[in-house]
Coordinates of C-alpha atoms and ligand atoms in Angstrom, one line a residue:
X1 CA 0.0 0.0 0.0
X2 CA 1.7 3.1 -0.7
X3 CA 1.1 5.9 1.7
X4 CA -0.4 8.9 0.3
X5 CA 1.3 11.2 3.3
X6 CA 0.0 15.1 2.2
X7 CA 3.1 17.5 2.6
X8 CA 3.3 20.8 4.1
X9 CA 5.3 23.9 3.4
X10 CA 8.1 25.3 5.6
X11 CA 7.1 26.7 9.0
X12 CA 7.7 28.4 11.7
X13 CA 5.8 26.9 15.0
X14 CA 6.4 28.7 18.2
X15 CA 5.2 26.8 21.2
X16 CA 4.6 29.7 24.1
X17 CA 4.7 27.0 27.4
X18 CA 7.6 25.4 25.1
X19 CA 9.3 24.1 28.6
X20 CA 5.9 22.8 30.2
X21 CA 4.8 19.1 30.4
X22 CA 2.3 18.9 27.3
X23 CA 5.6 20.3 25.0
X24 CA 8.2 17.7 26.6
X25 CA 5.7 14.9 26.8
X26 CA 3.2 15.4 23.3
X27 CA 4.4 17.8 20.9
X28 CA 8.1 17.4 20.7
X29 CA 8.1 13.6 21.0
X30 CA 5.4 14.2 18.3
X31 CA 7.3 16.5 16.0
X32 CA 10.5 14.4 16.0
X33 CA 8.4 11.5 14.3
X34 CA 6.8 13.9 11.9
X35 CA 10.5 14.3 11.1
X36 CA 11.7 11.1 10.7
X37 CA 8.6 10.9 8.2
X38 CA 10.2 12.8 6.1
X39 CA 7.1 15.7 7.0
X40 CA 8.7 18.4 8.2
X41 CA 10.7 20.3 5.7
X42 CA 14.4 21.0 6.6
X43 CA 14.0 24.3 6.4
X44 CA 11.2 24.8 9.3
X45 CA 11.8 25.6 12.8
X46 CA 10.2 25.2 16.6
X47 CA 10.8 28.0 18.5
X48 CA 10.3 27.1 22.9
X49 CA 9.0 30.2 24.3
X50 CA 8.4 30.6 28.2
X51 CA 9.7 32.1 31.0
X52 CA 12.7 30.1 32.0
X53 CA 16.3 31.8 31.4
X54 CA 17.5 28.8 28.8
X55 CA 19.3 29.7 25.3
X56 CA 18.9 27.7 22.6
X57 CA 21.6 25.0 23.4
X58 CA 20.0 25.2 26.9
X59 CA 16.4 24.3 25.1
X60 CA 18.0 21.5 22.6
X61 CA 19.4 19.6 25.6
X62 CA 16.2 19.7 27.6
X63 CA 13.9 18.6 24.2
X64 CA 16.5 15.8 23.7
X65 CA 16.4 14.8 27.4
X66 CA 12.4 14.8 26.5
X67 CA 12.5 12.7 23.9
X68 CA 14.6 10.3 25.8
X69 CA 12.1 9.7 28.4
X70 CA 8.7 10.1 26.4
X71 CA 9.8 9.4 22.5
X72 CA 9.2 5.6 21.1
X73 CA 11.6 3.7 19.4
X74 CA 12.5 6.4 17.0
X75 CA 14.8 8.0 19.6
X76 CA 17.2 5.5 18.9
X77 CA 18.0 7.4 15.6
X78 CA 20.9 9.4 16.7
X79 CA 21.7 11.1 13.6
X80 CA 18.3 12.2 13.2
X81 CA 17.9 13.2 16.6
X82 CA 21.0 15.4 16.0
X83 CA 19.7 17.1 12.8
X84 CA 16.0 17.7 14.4
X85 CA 17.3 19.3 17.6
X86 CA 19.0 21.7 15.3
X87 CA 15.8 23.4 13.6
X88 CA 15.0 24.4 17.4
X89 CA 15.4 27.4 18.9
X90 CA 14.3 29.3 22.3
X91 CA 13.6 32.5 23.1
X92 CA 12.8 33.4 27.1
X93 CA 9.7 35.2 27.1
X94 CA 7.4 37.6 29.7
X95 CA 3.8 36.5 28.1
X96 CA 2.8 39.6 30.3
X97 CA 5.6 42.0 29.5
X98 CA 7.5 43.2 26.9
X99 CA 10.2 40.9 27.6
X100 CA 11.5 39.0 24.6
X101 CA 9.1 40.1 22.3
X102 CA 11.5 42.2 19.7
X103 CA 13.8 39.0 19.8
X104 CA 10.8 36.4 18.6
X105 CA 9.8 39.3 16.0
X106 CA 13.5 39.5 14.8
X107 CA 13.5 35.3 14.6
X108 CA 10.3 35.0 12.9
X109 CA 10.6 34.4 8.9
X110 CA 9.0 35.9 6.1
X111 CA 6.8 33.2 3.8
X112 CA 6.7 30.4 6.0
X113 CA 3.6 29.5 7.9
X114 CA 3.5 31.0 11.2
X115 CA 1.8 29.0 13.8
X116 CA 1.9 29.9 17.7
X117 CA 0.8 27.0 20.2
X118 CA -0.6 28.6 22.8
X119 CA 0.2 25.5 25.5
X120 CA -0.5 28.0 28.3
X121 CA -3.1 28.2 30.9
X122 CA -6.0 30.1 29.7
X123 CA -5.4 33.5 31.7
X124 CA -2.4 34.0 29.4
X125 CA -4.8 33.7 26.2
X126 CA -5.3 37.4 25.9
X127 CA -1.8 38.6 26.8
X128 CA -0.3 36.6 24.5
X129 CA -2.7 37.2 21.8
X130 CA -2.3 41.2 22.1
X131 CA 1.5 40.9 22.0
X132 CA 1.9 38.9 19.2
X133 CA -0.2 42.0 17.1
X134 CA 1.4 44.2 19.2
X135 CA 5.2 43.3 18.0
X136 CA 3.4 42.4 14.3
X137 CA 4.7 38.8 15.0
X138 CA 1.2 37.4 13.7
X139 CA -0.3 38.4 10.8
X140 CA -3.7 37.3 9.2
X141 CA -2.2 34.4 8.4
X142 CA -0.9 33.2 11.4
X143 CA -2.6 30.1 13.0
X144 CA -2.7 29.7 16.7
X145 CA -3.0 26.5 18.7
X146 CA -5.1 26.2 21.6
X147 CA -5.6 23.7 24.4
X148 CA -8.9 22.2 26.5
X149 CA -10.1 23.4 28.9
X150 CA -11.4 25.9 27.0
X151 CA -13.5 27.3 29.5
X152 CA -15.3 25.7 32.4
X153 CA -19.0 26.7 31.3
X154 CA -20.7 28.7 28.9
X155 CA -19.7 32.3 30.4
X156 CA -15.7 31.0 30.3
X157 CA -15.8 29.5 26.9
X158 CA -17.3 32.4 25.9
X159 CA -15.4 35.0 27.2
X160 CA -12.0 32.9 25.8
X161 CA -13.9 32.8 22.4
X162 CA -14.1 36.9 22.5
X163 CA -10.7 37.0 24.1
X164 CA -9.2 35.2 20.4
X165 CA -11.4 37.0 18.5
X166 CA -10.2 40.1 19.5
X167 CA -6.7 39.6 17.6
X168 CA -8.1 36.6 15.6
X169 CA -10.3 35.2 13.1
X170 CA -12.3 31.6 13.4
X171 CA -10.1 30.6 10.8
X172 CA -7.0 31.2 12.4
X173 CA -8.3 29.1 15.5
X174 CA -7.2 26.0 16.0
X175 CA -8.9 24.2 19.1
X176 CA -7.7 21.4 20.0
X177 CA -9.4 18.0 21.1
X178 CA -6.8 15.4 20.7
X179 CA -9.5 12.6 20.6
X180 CA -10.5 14.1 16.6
X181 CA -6.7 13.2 16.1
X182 CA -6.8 9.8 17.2
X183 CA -6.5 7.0 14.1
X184 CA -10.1 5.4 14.7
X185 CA -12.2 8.1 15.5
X186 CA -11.4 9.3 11.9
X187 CA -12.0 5.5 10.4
X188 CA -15.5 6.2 12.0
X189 CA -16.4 8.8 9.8
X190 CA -14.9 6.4 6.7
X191 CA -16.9 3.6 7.9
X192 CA -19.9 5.5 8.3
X193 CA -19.5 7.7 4.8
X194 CA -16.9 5.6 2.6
X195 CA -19.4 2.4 2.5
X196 CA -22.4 1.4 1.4
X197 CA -23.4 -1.2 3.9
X198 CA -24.0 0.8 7.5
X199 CA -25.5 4.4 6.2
X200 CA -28.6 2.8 5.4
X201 CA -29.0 1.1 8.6
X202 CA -27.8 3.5 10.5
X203 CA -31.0 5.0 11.8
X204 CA -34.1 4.9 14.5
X205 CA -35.3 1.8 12.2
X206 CA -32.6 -0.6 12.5
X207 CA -30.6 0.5 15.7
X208 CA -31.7 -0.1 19.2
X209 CA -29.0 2.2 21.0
X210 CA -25.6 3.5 21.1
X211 CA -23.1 2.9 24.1
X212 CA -20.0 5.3 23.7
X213 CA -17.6 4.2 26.6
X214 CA -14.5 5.8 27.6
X215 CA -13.0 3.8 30.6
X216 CA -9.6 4.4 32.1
X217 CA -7.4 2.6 34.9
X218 CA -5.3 5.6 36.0
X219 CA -6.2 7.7 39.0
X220 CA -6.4 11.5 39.1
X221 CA -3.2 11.5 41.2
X222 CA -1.0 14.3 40.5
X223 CA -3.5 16.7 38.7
X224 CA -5.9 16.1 41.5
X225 CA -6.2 19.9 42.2
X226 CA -7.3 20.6 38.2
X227 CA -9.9 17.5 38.3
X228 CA -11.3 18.0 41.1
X229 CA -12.6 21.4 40.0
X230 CA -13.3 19.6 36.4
X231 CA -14.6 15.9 37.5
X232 CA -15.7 13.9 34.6
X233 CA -18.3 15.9 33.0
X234 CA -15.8 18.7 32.4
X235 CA -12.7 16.9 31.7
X236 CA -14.5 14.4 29.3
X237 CA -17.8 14.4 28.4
X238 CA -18.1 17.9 27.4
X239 CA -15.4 17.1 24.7
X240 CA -14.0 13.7 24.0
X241 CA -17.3 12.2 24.6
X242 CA -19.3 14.1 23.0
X243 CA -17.1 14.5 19.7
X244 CA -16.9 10.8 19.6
X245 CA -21.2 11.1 19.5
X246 CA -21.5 13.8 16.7
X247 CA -19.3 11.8 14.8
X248 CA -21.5 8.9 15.2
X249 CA -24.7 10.7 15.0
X250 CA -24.0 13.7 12.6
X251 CA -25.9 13.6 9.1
X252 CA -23.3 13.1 5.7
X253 CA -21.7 16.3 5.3
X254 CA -22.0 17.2 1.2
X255 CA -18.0 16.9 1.3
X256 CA -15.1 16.2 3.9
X257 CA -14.2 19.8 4.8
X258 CA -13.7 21.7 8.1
X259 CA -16.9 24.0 8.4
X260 CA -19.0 21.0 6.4
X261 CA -18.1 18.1 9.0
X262 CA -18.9 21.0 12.1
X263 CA -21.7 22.3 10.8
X264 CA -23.2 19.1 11.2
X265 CA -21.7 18.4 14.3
X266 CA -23.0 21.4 15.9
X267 CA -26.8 20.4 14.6
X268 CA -26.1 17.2 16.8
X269 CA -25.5 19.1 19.9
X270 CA -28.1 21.7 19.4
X271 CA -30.4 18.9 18.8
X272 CA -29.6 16.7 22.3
X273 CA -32.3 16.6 25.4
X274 CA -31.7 18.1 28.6
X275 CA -30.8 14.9 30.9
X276 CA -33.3 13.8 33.7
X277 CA -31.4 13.5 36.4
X278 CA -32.5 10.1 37.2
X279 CA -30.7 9.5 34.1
X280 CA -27.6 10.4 34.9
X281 CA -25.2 8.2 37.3
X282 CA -22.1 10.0 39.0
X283 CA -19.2 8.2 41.1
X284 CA -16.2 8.1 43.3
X285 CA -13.4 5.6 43.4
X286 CA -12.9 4.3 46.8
X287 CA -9.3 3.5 48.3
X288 CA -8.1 -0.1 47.2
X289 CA -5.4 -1.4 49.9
X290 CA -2.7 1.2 49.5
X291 CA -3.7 2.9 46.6
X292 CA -5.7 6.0 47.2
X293 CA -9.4 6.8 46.6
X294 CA -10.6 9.4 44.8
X295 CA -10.8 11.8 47.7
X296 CA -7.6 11.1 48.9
X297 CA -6.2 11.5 45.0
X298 CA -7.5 15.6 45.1
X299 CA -6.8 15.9 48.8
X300 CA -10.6 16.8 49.7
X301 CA -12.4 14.8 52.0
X302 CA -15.6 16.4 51.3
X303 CA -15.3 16.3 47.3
X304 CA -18.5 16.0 45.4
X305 CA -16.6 15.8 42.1
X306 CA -16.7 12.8 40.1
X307 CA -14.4 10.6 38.8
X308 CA -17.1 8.3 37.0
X309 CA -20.2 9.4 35.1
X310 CA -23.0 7.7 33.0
X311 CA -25.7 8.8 31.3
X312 CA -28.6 8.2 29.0
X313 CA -28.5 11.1 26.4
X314 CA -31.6 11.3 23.4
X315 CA -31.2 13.3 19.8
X316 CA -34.4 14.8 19.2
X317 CA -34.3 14.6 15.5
X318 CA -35.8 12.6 12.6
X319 CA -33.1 10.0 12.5
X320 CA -32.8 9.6 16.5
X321 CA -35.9 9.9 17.8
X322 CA -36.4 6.8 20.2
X323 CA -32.7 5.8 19.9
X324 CA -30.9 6.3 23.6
X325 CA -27.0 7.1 23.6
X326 CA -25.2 5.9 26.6
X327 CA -22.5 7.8 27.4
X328 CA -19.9 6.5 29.9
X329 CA -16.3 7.5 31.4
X330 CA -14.6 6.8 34.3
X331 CA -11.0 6.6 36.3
X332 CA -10.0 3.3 37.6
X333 CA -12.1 1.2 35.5
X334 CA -10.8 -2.3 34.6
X335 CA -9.3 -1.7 31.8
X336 CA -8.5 1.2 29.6
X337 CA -10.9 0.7 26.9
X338 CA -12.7 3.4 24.3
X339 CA -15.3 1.6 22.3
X340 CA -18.8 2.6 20.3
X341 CA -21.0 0.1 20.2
X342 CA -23.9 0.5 17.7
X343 CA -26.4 -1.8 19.4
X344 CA -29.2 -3.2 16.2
X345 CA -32.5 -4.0 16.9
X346 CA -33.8 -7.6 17.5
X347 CA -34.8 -9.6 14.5
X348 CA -38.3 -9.0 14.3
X349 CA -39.4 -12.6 13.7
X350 CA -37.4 -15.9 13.7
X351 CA -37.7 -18.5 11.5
X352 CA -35.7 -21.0 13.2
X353 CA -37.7 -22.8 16.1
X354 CA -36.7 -23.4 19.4
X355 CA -34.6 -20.1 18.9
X356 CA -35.6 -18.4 21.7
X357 CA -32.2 -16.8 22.2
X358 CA -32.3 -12.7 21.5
X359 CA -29.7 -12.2 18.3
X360 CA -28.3 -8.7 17.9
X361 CA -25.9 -7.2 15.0
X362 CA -23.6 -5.1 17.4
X363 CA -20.9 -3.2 15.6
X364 CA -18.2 -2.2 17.9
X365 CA -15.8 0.3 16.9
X366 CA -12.5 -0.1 19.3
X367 CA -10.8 3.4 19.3
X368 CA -8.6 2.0 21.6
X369 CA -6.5 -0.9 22.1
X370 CA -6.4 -2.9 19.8
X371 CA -7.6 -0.1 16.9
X372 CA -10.6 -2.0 14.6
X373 CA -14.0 -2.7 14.5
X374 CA -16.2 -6.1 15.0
X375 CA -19.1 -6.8 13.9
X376 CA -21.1 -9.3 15.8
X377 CA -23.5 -11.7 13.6
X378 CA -25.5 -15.2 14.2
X379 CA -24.6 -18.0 12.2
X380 CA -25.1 -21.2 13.1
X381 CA -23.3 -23.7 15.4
X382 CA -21.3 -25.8 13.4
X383 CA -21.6 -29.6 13.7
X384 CA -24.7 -31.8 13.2
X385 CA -27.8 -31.8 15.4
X386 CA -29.8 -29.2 13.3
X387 CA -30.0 -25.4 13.6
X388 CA -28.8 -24.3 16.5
X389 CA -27.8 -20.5 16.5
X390 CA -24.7 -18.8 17.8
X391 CA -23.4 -15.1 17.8
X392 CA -20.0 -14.6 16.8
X393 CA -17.6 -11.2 16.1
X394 CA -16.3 -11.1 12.8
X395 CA -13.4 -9.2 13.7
X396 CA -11.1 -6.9 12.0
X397 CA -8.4 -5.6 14.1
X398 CA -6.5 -3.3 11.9
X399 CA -3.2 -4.1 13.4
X400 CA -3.7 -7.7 11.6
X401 CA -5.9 -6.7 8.9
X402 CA -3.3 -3.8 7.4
X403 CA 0.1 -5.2 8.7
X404 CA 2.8 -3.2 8.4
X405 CA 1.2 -0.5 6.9
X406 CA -0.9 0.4 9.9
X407 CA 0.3 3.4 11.5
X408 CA 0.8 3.0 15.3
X409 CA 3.2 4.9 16.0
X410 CA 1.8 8.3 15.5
X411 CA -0.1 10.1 18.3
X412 CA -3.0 12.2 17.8
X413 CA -0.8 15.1 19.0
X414 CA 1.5 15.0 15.8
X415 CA -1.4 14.5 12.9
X416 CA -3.2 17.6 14.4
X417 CA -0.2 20.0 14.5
X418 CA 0.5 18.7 10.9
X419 CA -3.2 20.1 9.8
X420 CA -2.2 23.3 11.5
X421 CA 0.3 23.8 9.2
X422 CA -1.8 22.7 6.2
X423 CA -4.3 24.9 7.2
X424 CA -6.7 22.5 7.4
X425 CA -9.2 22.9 10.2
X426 CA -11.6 20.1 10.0
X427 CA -10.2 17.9 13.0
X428 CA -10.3 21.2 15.6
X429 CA -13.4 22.8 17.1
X430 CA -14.9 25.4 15.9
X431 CA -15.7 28.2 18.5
X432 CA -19.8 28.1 18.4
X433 CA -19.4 24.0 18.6
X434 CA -17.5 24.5 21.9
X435 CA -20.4 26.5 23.5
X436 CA -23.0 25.0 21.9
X437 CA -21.1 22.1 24.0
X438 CA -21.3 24.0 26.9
X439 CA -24.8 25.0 26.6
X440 CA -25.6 21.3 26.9
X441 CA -23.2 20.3 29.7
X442 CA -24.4 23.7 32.3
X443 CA -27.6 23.0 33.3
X444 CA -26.6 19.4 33.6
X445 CA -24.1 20.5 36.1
X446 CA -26.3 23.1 38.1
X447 CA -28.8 20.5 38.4
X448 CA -26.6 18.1 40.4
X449 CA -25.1 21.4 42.6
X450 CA -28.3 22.2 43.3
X451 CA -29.4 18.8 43.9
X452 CA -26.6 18.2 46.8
X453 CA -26.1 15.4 45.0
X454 CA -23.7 12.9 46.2
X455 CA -21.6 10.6 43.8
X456 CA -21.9 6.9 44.4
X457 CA -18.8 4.5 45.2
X458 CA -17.6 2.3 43.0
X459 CA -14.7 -0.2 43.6
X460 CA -11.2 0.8 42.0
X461 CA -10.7 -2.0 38.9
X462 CA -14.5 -2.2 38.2
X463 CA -17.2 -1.0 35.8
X464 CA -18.3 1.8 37.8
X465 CA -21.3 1.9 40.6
X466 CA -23.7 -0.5 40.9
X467 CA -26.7 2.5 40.4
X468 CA -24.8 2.4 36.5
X469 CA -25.8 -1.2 35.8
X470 CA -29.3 -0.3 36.7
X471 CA -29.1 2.7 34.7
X472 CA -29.4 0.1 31.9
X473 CA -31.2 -2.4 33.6
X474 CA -34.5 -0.4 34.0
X475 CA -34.1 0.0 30.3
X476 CA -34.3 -3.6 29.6
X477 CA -30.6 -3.5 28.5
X478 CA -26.9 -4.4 29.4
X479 CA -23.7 -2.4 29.0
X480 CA -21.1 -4.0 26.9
X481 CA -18.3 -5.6 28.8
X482 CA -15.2 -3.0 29.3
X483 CA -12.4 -5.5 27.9
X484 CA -9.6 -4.6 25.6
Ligands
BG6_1 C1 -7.5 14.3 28.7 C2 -8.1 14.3 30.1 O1 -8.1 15.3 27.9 O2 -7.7 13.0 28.1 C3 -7.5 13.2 30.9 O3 -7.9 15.6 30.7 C4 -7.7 11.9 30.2 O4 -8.1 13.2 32.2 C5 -7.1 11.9 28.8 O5 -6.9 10.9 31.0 C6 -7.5 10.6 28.1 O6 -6.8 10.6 26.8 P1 -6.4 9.3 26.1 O7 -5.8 9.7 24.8 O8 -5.4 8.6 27.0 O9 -7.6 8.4 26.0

């Protein structure tokens, strides 16, 4: 298979926060493969920018020190190692002074793309937006980079929104969710819109209900402070979880471009149900031996915050209508699992008798491990002794189905700041998507406040509380199993 890799031009990508965790651990690990790849033309450069005193020697070491620790296999390439550390630079920067400005404007190229990652808390959005017009470092066009959280409700997102806008248009935006960058989250919009087997079943007629589950086995220890002001809804839901839905419930956009595939996202959100609170399950970890429990994790033993939710979302449109999504995402799960499972309806009449069993098509699609999709479908039990019917998945794990020309290696970091520089905005959120998000997620939240409401527990290395089962359960229905 040959790969059909699309280049980009020459660049310069300044990375403000260029010391912090996200640029050690993500995007220069990231940027070094992109390199290898043969992307990132010899002529480009990544300029750090924060406030530490470093030069640019200084910078090289502490990137190549980086890439020790958090780079794959790759890092084993010396020689390319050595010619990638030397298209960086640093510059020490005051994001809310004038310090170092006039030395990034002196750096910065003529015809080259200019992109600035803005890997920064929030507060610094607006200071570091001013200053880059302010020196004329950006110009109109300039792409800038920006990080969740953006915003904490509707009034944050949209003060940050007005903030960028200021010294920015929506085209020069990129906001980042790093889930859109991930390999099978894009394979589900090529599943849904490059075939012509599921779009015609993939309705209120033929589907039962959607399970999107996000389950992970790490803690919140170590950024217990940001989480517990976040818990789950915030940290998750509001984005990952509910890109992964629009994807899976947006209608075809007329062609794969950015303000095509998010204007249909964005009729998705608009068009989701307040949730009933009885339909909506939050929870705790508890302590397991000697590992900590969620409260001990943020260091509040009165925390309301959860690290668990699960809910029963409804799309009130024509396609839909009567068709629950259950949403789910939790710390300390079993298993570090992110699947969709497209639940079909039962057959509406068997044929075969003394079938009593209840035969469902399920397609899953594993985002993670084990990238691929299965589709589960009766046949019958091989052997004599007459029909006898049995389910079965009929797997396709890409690792096995593409071999060596599946792409593991790249992280959803790297493909995103690659679209950056091609300008190419369909994978990032557009600013009305991101409150419309909000919108959803706020009353949601002020309900529970209001509510007192107390998360459940739910056993470390489990599926979550018991009062999730049931959410199901009253339904008539059964999560899938979290198992990689
Ligand atoms: C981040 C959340 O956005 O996504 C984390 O802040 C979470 O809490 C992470 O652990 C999950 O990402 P991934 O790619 O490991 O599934």
């Amino acid at each position: 298979m040959v790969s059909r890799v699309i280049p980009v031009n020459n660049f310069d990508l300044v990375i403000f926060g260029g010391t912090g965790d996200l640029a050690r651990r993500k995007i220069l690990p990231g940027l070094f493969r992109r390199f290898i790849a043969g992307q990132m033309p010899a002529e480009s450069r990544i300029i750090g920018a924060a406030r530490s005193d470093l030069d640019a020697a200084g910078y090289r070491k502490m990137i190549k020190d980086a890439i020790a620790e958090f780079g794959g296999p790759e890092k084993k390439d010396a020689t390319s190692l050595k010619a990638f550390l030397a298209q960086l630079d640093y510059i020490a920067i005051d994001a809310k002074g004038d310090g170092g400005w006039r030395e990034l404007a002196k750096l910065m190229r003529k015809n080259v793309v200019r992109a600035f990652y803005f890997s920064v808390g929030p507060s610094l959005f607006g200071d570091l937006a001013e200053r880059l017009h302010k020196h004329k470092i950006a110009d109109e066009n300039s792409r800038i980079v920006v990080e969740k959280p953006f915003g904490r409700d509707l009034e944050s997102a949209q003060a940050l929104n007005a903030t960028l806008a200021a010294h920015f248009s929506e085209k020069q935006i990129y906001r980042i969710d790093h889930y859109l960058g991930k390999e099978t989250v894009q394979n589900l919009m090529a599943v849904r819109f490059g075939n012509v087997l599921f779009e015609p079943l993939w309705n209120n007629h033929y589907i039962d209900h959607i399970q999107i589950t996000v389950a992970e086995t790490v803690g919140v220890g170590g950024r217990g402070a940001y989480y517990d002001r976040s818990g789950a809804m915030r940290d998750m839901v509001q984005n990952h979880l509910m890109q992964l839905l629009c994807l899976t419930a947006m209608e075809p956009p007329s062609q794969f471009g950015a303000d095509e595939v998010r204007d249909e996202k964005l009729k998705v959100i608009r068009a989701l149900q307040p949730v009933e609170p009885h339909h909506i399950v939050r929870g705790q970890y508890d302590p397991d031996g000697d590992s900590p429990g969620y409260r001990d994790d943020v260091e509040n033993p009165r925390s309301f915050t959860e690290s668990f939710i699960a809910m029963r979302c409804e799309i009130s449109n024509w396609r839909w209508a009567g068709v629950p999504f259950y949403l789910r995402t939790g710390k300390k799960l079993k298993e570090r699992v992110s699947t969709i499972d497209v639940v079909f309806k039962d057959l509406g009449h068997s044929i075969f008798e003394g079938d009593t069993a209840r035969h469902r098509n399920v397609l899953s699609i594993r985002l993670q491990p084990n990238e691929g999709m299965d589709l589960q479908v009766t046949i019958k039990e091989p052997g004599p002794g007459g029909m006898r019917l049995i389910d079965v998945p009929l797997d396709m794990t890409f690792a096995e189905a593409l071999g060596d020309d599946v792409d593991q290696a790249t992280d959803a970091y790297e493909r995103l700041i690659m679209d950056v520089i091609r300008g190419n905005q369909t994978l990032f959120m557009r600013g009305d998507e991101v409150e419309a998000a909000w919108q959803w997620t706020d009353p949601l939240i002020e309900g529970w406040e209001a509510r007192n409401d107390v998360p459940k527990h739910y056993e470390a290395g489990s599926a979550g509380p018991e009062d999730s089962l049931m959410l199901m359960h009253r339904d008539g229905r059964k999560w899938r199993e979290i198992k990689g």
